[in-house]
Coordinates of C-alpha atoms and ligand atoms in Angstrom, one line a residue:
X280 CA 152.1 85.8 34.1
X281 CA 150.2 83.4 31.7
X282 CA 149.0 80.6 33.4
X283 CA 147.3 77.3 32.1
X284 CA 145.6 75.5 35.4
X285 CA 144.1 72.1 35.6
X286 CA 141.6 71.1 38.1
X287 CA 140.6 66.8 38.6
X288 CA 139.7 67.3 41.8
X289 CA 136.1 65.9 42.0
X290 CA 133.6 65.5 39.3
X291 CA 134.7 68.4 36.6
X292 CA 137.6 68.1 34.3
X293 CA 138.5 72.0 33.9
X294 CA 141.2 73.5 32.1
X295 CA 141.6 77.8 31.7
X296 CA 144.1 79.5 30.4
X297 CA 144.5 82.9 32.3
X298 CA 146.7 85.9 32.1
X299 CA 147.9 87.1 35.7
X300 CA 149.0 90.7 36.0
X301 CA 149.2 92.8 39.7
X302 CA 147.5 96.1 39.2
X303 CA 148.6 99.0 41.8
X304 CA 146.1 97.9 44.3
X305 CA 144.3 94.7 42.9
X306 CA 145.7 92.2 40.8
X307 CA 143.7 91.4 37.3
X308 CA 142.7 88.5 35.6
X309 CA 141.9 88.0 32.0
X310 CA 140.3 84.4 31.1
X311 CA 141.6 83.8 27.4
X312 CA 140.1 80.1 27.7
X313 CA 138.2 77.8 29.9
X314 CA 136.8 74.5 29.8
X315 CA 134.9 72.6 31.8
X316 CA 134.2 69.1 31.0
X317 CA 131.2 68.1 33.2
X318 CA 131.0 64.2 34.8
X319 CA 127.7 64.5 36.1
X320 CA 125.3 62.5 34.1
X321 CA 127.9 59.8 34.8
X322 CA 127.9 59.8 38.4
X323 CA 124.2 60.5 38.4
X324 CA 122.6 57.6 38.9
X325 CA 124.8 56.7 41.7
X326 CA 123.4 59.4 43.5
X327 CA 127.3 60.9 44.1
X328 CA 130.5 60.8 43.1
X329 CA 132.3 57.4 42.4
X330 CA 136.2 57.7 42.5
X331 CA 136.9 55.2 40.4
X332 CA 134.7 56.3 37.2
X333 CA 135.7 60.4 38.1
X334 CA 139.5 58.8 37.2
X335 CA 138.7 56.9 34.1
X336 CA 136.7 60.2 32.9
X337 CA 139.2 62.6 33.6
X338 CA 141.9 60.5 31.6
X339 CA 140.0 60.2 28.7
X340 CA 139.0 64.0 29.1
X341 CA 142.2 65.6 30.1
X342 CA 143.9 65.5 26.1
X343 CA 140.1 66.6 24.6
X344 CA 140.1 69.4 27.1
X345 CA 143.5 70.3 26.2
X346 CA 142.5 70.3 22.3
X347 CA 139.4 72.6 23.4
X348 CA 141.7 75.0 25.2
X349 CA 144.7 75.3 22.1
X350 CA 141.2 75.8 19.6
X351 CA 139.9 78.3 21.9
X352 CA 143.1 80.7 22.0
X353 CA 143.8 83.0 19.3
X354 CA 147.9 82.2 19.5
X355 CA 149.8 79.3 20.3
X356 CA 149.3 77.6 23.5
X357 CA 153.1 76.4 23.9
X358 CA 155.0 79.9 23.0
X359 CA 153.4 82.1 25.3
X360 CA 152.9 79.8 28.6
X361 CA 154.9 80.7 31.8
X362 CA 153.8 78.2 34.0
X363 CA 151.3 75.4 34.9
X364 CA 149.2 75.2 37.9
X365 CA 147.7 71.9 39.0
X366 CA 145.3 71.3 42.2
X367 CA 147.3 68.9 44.5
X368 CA 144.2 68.7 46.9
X369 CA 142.6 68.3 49.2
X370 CA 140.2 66.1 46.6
X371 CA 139.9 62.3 45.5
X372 CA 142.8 60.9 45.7
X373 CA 142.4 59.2 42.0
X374 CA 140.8 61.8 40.6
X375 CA 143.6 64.4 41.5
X376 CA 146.6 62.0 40.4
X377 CA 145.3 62.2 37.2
X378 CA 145.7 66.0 37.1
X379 CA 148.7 65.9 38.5
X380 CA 150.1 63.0 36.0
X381 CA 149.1 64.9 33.2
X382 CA 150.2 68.5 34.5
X383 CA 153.8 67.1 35.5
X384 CA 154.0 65.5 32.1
X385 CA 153.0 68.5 29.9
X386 CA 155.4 70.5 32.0
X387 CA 158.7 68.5 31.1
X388 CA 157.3 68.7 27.6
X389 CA 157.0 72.4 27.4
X390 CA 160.1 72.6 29.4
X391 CA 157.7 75.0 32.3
X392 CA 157.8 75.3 35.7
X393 CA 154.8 73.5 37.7
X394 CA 153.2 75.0 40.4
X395 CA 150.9 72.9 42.8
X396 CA 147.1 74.9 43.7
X397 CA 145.3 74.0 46.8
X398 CA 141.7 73.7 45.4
X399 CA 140.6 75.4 48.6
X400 CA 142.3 78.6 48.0
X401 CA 141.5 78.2 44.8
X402 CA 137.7 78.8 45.8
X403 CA 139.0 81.6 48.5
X404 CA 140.8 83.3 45.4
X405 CA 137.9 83.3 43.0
X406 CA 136.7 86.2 45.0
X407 CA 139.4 88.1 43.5
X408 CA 138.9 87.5 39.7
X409 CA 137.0 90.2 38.5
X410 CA 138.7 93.2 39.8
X411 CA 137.4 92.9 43.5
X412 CA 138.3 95.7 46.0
X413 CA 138.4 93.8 49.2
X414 CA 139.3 94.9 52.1
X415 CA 141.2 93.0 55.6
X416 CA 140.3 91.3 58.1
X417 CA 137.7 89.4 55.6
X418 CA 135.6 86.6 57.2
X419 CA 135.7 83.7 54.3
X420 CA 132.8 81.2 54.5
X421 CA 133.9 78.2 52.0
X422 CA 131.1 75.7 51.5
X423 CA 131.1 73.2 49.3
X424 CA 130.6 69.7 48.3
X425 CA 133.6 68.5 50.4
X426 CA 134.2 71.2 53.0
X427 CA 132.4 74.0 54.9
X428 CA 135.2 75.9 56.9
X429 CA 135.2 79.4 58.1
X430 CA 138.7 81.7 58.0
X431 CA 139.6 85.0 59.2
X432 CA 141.5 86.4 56.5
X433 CA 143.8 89.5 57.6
X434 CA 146.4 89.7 54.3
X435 CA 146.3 88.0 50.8
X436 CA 148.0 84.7 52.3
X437 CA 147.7 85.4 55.8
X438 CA 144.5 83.4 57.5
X439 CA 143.5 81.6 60.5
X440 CA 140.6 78.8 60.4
X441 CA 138.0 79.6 62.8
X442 CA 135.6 76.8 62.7
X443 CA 134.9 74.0 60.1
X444 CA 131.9 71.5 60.0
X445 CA 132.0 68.4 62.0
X446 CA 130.6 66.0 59.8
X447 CA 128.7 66.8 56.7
X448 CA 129.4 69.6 54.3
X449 CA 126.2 71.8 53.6
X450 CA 126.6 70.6 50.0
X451 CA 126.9 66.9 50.9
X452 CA 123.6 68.1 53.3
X453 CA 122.1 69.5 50.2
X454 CA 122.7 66.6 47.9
X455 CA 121.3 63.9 50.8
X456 CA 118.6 65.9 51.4
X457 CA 117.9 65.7 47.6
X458 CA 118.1 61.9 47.5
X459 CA 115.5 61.5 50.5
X460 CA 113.4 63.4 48.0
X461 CA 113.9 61.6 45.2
X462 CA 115.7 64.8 43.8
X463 CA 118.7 64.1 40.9
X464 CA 122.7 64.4 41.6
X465 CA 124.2 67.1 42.3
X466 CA 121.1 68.2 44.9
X467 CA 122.0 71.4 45.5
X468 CA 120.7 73.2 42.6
X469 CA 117.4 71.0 42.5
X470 CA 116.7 71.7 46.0
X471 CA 116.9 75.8 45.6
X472 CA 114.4 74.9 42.3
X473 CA 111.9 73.4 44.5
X474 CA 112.5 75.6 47.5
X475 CA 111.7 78.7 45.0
X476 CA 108.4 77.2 44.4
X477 CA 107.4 77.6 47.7
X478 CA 108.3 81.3 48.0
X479 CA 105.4 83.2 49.2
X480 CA 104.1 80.3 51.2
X481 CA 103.6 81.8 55.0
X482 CA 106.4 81.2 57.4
X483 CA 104.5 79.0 59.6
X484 CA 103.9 76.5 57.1
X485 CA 107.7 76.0 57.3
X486 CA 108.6 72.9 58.7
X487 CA 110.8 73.9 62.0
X488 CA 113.8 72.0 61.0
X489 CA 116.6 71.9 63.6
X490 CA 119.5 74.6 63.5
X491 CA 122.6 72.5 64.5
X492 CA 125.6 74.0 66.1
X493 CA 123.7 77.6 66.1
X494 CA 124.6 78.2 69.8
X495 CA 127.8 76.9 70.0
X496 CA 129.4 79.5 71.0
X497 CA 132.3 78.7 68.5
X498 CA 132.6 78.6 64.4
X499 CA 131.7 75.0 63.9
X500 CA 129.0 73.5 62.4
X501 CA 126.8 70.3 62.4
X502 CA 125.0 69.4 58.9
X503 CA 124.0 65.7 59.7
X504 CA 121.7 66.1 62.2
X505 CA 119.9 68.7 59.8
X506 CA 119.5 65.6 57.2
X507 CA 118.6 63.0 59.3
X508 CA 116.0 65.4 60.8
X509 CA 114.8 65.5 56.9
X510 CA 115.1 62.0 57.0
X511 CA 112.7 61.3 59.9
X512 CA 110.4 64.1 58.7
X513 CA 109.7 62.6 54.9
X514 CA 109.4 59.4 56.3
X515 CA 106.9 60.4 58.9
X516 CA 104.7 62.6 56.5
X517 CA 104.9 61.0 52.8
X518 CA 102.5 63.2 51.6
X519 CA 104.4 66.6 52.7
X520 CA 105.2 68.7 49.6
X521 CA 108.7 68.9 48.2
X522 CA 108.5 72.3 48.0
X523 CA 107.5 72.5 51.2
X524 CA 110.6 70.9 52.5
X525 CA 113.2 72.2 50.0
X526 CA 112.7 75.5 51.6
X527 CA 112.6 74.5 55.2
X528 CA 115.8 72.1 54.8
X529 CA 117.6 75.6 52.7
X530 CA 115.9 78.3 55.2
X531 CA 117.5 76.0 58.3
X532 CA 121.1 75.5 56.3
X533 CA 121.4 79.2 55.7
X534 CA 120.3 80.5 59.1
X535 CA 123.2 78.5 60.3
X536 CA 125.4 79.6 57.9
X537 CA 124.8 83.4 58.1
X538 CA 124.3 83.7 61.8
X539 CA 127.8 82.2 62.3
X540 CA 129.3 84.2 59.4
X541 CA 128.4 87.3 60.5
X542 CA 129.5 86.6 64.4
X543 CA 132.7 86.3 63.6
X544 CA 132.6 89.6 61.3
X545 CA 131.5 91.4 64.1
X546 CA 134.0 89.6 66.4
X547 CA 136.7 90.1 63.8
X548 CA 135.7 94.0 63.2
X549 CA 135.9 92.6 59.5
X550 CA 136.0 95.1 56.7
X551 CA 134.6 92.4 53.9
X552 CA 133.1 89.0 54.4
X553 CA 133.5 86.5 50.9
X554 CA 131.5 83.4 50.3
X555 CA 132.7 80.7 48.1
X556 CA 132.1 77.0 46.8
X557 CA 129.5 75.4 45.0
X558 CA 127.0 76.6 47.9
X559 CA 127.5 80.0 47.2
X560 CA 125.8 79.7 43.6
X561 CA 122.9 79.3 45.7
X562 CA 120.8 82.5 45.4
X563 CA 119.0 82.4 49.1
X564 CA 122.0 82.0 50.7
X565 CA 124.0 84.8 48.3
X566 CA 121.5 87.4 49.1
X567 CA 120.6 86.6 53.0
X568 CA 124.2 86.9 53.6
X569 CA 124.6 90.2 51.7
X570 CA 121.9 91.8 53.0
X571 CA 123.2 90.7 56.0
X572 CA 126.9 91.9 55.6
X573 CA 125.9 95.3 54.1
X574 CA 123.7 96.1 56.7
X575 CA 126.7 96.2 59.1
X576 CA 128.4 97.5 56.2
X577 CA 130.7 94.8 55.5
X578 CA 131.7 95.2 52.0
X579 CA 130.0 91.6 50.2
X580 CA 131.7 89.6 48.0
X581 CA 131.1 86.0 46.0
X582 CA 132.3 84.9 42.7
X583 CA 129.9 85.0 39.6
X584 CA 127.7 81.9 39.8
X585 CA 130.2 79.8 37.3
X586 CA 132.9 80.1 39.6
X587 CA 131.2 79.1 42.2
X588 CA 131.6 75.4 41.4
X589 CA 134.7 73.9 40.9
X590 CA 136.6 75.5 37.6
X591 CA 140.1 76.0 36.7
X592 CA 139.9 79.7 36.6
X593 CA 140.1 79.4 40.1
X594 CA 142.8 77.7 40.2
X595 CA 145.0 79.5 37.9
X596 CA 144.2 82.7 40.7
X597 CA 145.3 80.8 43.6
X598 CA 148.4 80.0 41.9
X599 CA 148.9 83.5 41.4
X600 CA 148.0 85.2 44.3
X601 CA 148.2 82.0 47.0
X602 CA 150.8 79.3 48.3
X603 CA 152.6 76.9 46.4
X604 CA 152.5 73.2 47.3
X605 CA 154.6 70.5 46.4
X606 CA 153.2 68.2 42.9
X607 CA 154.9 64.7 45.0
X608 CA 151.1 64.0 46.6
X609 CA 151.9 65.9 50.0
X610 CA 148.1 66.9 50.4
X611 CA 148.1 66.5 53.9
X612 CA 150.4 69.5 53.9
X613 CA 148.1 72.1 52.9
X614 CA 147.3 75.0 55.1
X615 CA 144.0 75.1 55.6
Ligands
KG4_1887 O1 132.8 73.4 45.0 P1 132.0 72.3 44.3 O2 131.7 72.4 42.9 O3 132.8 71.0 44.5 C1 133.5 70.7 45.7 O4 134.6 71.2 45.8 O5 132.9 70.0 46.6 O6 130.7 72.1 45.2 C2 129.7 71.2 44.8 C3 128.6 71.3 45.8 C4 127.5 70.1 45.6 O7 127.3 69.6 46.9 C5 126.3 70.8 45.0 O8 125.1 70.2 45.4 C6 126.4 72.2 45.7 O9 127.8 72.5 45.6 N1 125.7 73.2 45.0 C7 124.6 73.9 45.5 C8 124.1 74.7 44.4 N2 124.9 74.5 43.3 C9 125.8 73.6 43.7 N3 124.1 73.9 46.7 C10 123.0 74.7 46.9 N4 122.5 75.5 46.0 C11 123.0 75.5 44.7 N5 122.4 76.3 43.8
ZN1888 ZN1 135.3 72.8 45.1

């Protein structure tokens, strides 16, 4: 099956086109084009996302990206398409009509059907792109800029959601955190920079930043106390080094993360455990929760870094292999 997907979720404009085929035991994936048309250096110096301007950039992307993807492929775009996939959410609200608008449209032109990608499967699925041997149950740990949700996974679109953050997202944690230090949007990746400056630096220089929800006793978790312990801390001590904090803030965030992660895979009995979302292109967080995993030998798994954050490889993947939702704007109907 030769998909084109379109993801206008967030902040990315991303088109791929990818061919879909079920091996015996894993299905296979081979990317023939991708584009990703980045918004960040306009949302930048508000310090986030701003709806509005993600919309008016994705409309004036969506045809360019298009172009991009019809130059990039070797044949021709409209003979040899079997379907288009378009996230239908969760997301912002503008910025997803837009996709939708322009997928619904290119599908009545091309006379194809339209299928409609939940963007969080669509991270869950990435996992399964490059030829992946995973085994059930898997414990899924999604973090990202929007969500951080835990799922036991026991068949390819078979889960149950454990646990899901209460307020903030670990990347929304990330990216405030970043602010209070004067850090550029998106904070994630300038946060691990800094924090990797202060590798080596003795454990007790660490700054003993709370670990929110860590004893809960359930598969929740709690990211704004974390920041507004950041928060207090860089106001009390204005001379502290950024490293310095960086690497607390990230050492707290993951210890939350991996503890809980690997409680349920023991719970669970899990055979694999699969991290996904932008966080997981964070390197201290990839490799505390492998080692972690693979010394209880859970089989590891996480996208390469690109896939990580938001693409439309993904996408096309969860069309594939997960649910189909309606294109009408039913978000609240999706199943996780
Ligand atoms: O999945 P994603 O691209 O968009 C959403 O669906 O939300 O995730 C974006 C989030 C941002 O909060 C960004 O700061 C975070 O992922 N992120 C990282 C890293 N790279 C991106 N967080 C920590 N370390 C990173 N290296
Ligand atoms: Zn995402």
């Amino acid at each position: 099956m030769k998909i084109l997907a379109i993801e206008t979720s967030c902040d990315e404009t991303a088109m791929a086109f990818v061919e879909c085929e079920s091996g015996k035991i894993k299905p296979r994936f081979s990317v023939k084009a991708e584009v990703v048309a980045s918004q960040i250096e306009v949302h930048r110096p508000f310090h986030g996302v701003v709806p509005s301007l993600a919309k008016r950039e994705h409309i004036k992307n969506l045809p360019i990206v298009l172009d991009q993807i019809k130059k990039l492929l070797n044949f021709k775009l409209e003979t040899s398409l079997d379907a288009i996939a378009v996230t239908v959410g969760p997301g912002l609200e503008p910025a997803l009509w837009t996709g939708i608008n322009f997928a619904k449209d290119l599908a009545e032109r091309l006379n194809k059907p339209l299928m409609g990608v939940n963007h969080l499967e669509g991270h869950i699925y990435s996992n399964w792109l490059f030829g992946a041997s995973i085994r059930f149950p898997a414990i899924v740990l999604i973090v990202s800029g929007g969500h951080t949700v835990m799922l036991r996974m026991d068949g390819m679109r078979q889960w149950e959601k454990l646990g899901e953050t209460q307020d903030d997202a670990a990347g929304e944690a990330f990216d405030k955190a970043a602010k209070m230090l004067g850090l550029p949007y998106p904070g994630g990746p300038e946060v691990e920079k800094e924090a990797e400056k202060a590798r080596g630096e003795r454990a007790e220089e660490l700054i003993p930043f709370p670990r929110p929800m860590l004893h809960s006793g359930d598969y929740n978790f709690s990211f704004s106390g974390l920041k507004t312990a950041v928060l207090y801390f860089v106001r009390d001590h204005p001379e502290a080094s950024k490293a310095a904090v960086c690497a607390s803030f990230q050492e707290a965030a993951i210890e939350v993360l991996v503890k809980k992660a690997m409680r349920a895979a023991e719970e669970c009995g899990a055979e694999s455990m699969l991290l996904c979302g932008g966080v997981a292109a964070n390197k201290a967080l990839r490799e505390n929760l492998r080692l972690h995993a693979e010394s209880k030998n859970i089989r590891f798994f996480v996208p390469d870094t690109r896939y990580n954050t938001d693409n439309a490889v993904m996408i096309a993947a969860a069309a594939y292999l997960g649910n189909q939702y309606p294109t009408d704007g039913a978000q609240g109907n999706l199943n996780i």
